[in-house]
Tab-separated table of C-alpha atoms in Angstrom:
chain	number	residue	atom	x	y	z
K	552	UNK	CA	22.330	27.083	-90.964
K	553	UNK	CA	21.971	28.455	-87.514
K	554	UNK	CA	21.837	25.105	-85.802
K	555	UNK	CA	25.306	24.648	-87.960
K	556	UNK	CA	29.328	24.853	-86.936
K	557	UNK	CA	31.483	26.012	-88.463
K	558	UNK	CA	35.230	25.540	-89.524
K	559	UNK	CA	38.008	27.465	-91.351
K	560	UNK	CA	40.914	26.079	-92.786
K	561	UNK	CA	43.540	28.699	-93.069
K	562	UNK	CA	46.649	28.406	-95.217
K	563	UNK	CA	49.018	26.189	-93.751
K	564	UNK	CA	46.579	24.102	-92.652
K	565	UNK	CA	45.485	25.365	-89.182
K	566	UNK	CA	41.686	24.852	-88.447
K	567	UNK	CA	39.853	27.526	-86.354
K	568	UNK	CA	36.274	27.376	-84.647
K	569	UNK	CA	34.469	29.620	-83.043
K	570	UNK	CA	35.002	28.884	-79.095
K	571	UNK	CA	31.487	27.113	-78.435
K	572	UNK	CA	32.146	28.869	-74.349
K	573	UNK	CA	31.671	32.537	-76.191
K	574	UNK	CA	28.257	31.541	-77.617
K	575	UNK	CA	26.574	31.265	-80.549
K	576	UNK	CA	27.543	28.027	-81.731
K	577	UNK	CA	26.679	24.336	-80.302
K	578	UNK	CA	28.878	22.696	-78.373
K	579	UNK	CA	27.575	19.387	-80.885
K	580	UNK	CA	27.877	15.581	-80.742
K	581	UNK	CA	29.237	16.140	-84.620
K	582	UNK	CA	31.733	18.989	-83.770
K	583	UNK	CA	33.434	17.622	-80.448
K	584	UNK	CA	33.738	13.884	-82.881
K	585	UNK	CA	35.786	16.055	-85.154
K	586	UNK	CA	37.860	18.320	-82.718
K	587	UNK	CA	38.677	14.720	-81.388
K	588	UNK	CA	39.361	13.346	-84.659
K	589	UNK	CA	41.924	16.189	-85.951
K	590	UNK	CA	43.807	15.873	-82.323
K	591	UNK	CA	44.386	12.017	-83.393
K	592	UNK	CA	45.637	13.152	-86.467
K	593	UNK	CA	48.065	15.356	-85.102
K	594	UNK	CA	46.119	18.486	-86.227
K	595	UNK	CA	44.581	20.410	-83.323
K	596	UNK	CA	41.375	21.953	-83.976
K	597	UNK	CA	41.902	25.799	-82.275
K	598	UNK	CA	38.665	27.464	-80.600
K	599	UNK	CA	38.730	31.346	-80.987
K	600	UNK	CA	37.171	33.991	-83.167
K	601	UNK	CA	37.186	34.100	-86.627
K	602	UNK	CA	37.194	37.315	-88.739
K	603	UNK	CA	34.517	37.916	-91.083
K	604	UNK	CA	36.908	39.654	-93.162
K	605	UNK	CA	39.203	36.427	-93.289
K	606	UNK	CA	36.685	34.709	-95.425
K	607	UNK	CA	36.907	37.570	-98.035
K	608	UNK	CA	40.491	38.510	-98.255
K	609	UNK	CA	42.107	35.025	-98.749
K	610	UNK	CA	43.481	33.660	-94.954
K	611	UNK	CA	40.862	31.526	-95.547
K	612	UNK	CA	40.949	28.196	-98.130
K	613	UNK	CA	38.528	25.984	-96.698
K	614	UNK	CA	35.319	26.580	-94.822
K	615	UNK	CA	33.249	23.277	-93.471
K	616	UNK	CA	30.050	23.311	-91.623
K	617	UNK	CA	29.125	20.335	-89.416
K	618	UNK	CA	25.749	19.647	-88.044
K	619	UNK	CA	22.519	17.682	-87.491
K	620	UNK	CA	21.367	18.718	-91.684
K	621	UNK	CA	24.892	18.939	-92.854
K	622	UNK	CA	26.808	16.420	-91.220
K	623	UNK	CA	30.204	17.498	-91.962
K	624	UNK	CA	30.407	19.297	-95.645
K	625	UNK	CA	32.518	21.757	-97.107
K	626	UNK	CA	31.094	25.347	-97.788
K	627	UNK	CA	31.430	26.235	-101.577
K	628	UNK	CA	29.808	29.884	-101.053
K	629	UNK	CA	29.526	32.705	-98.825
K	630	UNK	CA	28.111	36.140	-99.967
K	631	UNK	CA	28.351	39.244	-97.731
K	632	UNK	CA	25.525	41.067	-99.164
K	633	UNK	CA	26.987	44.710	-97.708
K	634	UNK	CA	30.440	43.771	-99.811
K	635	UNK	CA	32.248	44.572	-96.484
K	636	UNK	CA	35.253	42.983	-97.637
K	637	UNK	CA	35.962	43.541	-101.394
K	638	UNK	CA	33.603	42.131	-103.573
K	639	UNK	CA	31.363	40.019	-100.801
K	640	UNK	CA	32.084	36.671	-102.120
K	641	UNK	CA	33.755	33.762	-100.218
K	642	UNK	CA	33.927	30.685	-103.363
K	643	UNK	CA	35.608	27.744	-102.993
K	644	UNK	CA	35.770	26.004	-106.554
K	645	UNK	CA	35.036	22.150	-105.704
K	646	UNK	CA	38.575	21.490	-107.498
K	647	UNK	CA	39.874	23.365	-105.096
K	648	UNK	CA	37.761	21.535	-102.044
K	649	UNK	CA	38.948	18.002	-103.760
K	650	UNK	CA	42.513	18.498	-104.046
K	651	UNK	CA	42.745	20.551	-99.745
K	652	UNK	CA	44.472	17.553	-98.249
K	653	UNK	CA	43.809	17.957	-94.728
K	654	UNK	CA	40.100	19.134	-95.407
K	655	UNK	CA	39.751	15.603	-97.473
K	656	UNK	CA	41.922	13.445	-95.071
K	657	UNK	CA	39.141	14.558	-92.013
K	658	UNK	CA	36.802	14.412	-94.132
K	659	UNK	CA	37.251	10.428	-95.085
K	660	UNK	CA	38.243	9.920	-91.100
K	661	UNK	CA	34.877	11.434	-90.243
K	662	UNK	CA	32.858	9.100	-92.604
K	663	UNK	CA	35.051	6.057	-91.521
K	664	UNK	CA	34.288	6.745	-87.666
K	665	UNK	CA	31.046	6.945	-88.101
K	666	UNK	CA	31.149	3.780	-89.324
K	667	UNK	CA	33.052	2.344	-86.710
K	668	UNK	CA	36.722	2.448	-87.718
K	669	UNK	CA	39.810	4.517	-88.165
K	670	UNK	CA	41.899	4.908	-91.036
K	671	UNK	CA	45.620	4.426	-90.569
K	672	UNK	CA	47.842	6.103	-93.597
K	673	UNK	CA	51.575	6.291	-94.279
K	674	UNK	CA	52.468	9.830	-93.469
K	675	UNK	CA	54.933	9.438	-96.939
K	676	UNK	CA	52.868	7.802	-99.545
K	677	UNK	CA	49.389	8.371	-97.514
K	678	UNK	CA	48.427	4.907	-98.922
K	679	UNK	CA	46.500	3.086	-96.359
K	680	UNK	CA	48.479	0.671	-93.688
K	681	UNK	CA	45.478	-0.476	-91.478
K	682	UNK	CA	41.770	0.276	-90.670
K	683	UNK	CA	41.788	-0.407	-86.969
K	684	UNK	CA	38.764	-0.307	-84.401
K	685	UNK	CA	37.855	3.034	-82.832
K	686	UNK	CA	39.369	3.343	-79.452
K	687	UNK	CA	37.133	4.092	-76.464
K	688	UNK	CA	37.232	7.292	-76.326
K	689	UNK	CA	35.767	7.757	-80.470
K	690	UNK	CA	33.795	4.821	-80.408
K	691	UNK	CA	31.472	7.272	-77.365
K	692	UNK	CA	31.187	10.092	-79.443
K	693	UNK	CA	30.659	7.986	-83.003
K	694	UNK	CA	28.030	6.441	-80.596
K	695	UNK	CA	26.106	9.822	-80.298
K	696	UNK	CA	26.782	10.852	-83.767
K	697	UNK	CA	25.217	7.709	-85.394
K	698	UNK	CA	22.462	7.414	-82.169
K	699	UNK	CA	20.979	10.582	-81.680
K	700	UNK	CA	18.615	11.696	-79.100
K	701	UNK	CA	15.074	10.501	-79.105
K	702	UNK	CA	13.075	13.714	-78.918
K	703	UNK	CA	9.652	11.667	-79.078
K	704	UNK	CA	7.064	12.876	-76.591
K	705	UNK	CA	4.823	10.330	-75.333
């Protein structure tokens, strides 16, 4: 959707947005909560342009929108309807979606901090160690994520 950010998840597991100070994306209550949550999982979130063409030729695995409608969920289709880029189709297979670790692992950190806590894993068996309270810093931006603005006119 237009009101929507987006994510890619390029092999190797680096995540690219578009850089919210170039325009035409939101710099969102739902999109900084995740740029903060990947940097306390030790996987920076990187702001510059993405290539259309990247979605179609495979640098790509993942794609994610987050917003007010979609709160964070993966994408499981593109078309380019001008097949630009080889056939015009960007399809993730949901096996595919379930078994990207790092797309999953922020995924469940996402839901759990907008409940209020963080999920602590062991980085060898990922089995879970602790569920600790949010630190200051996510608690804020949970805060805004589960409160949103009151747009009511009086």
């Amino acid at each position: 959707g237009c009101g929507e950010n987006f994510f890619a998840f390029y092999r190797g597991n680096e995540v690219i947005t578009p850089d919210s100070k170039k325009g035409g994306f939101l710099r969102g209550t739902k999109r900084r909560l995740l740029i903060e949550i990947a940097g306390k999982l030790e996987h920076p979130i990187h702001e510059h342009d993405i290539g259309s063409a990247d979605l179609f030729n495979g640098a790509i695995e993942a794609a994610t929108f987050t917003g007010t409608w979609a709160g964070f969920n993966p994408i499981g289709y593109i078309l380019d309807t001008e097949k630009h880029y080889g056939n015009g189709e960007f399809i993730v297979p949901r096996e595919k979606i379930q078994r990207h670790e790092l797309l999953n692992m922020l995924m469940e950190q996402y839901g759990a901090v907008t409940r209020g806590s963080f999920i602590q894993r062991d980085e060898q068996t990922k089995e879970i160690v602790r569920i600790v309270p949010l630190d200051k810093r996510l608690e804020e931006l949970a805060r805004e994520v589960r409160y949103p603005v009151d747009f009511t006119v009086n």
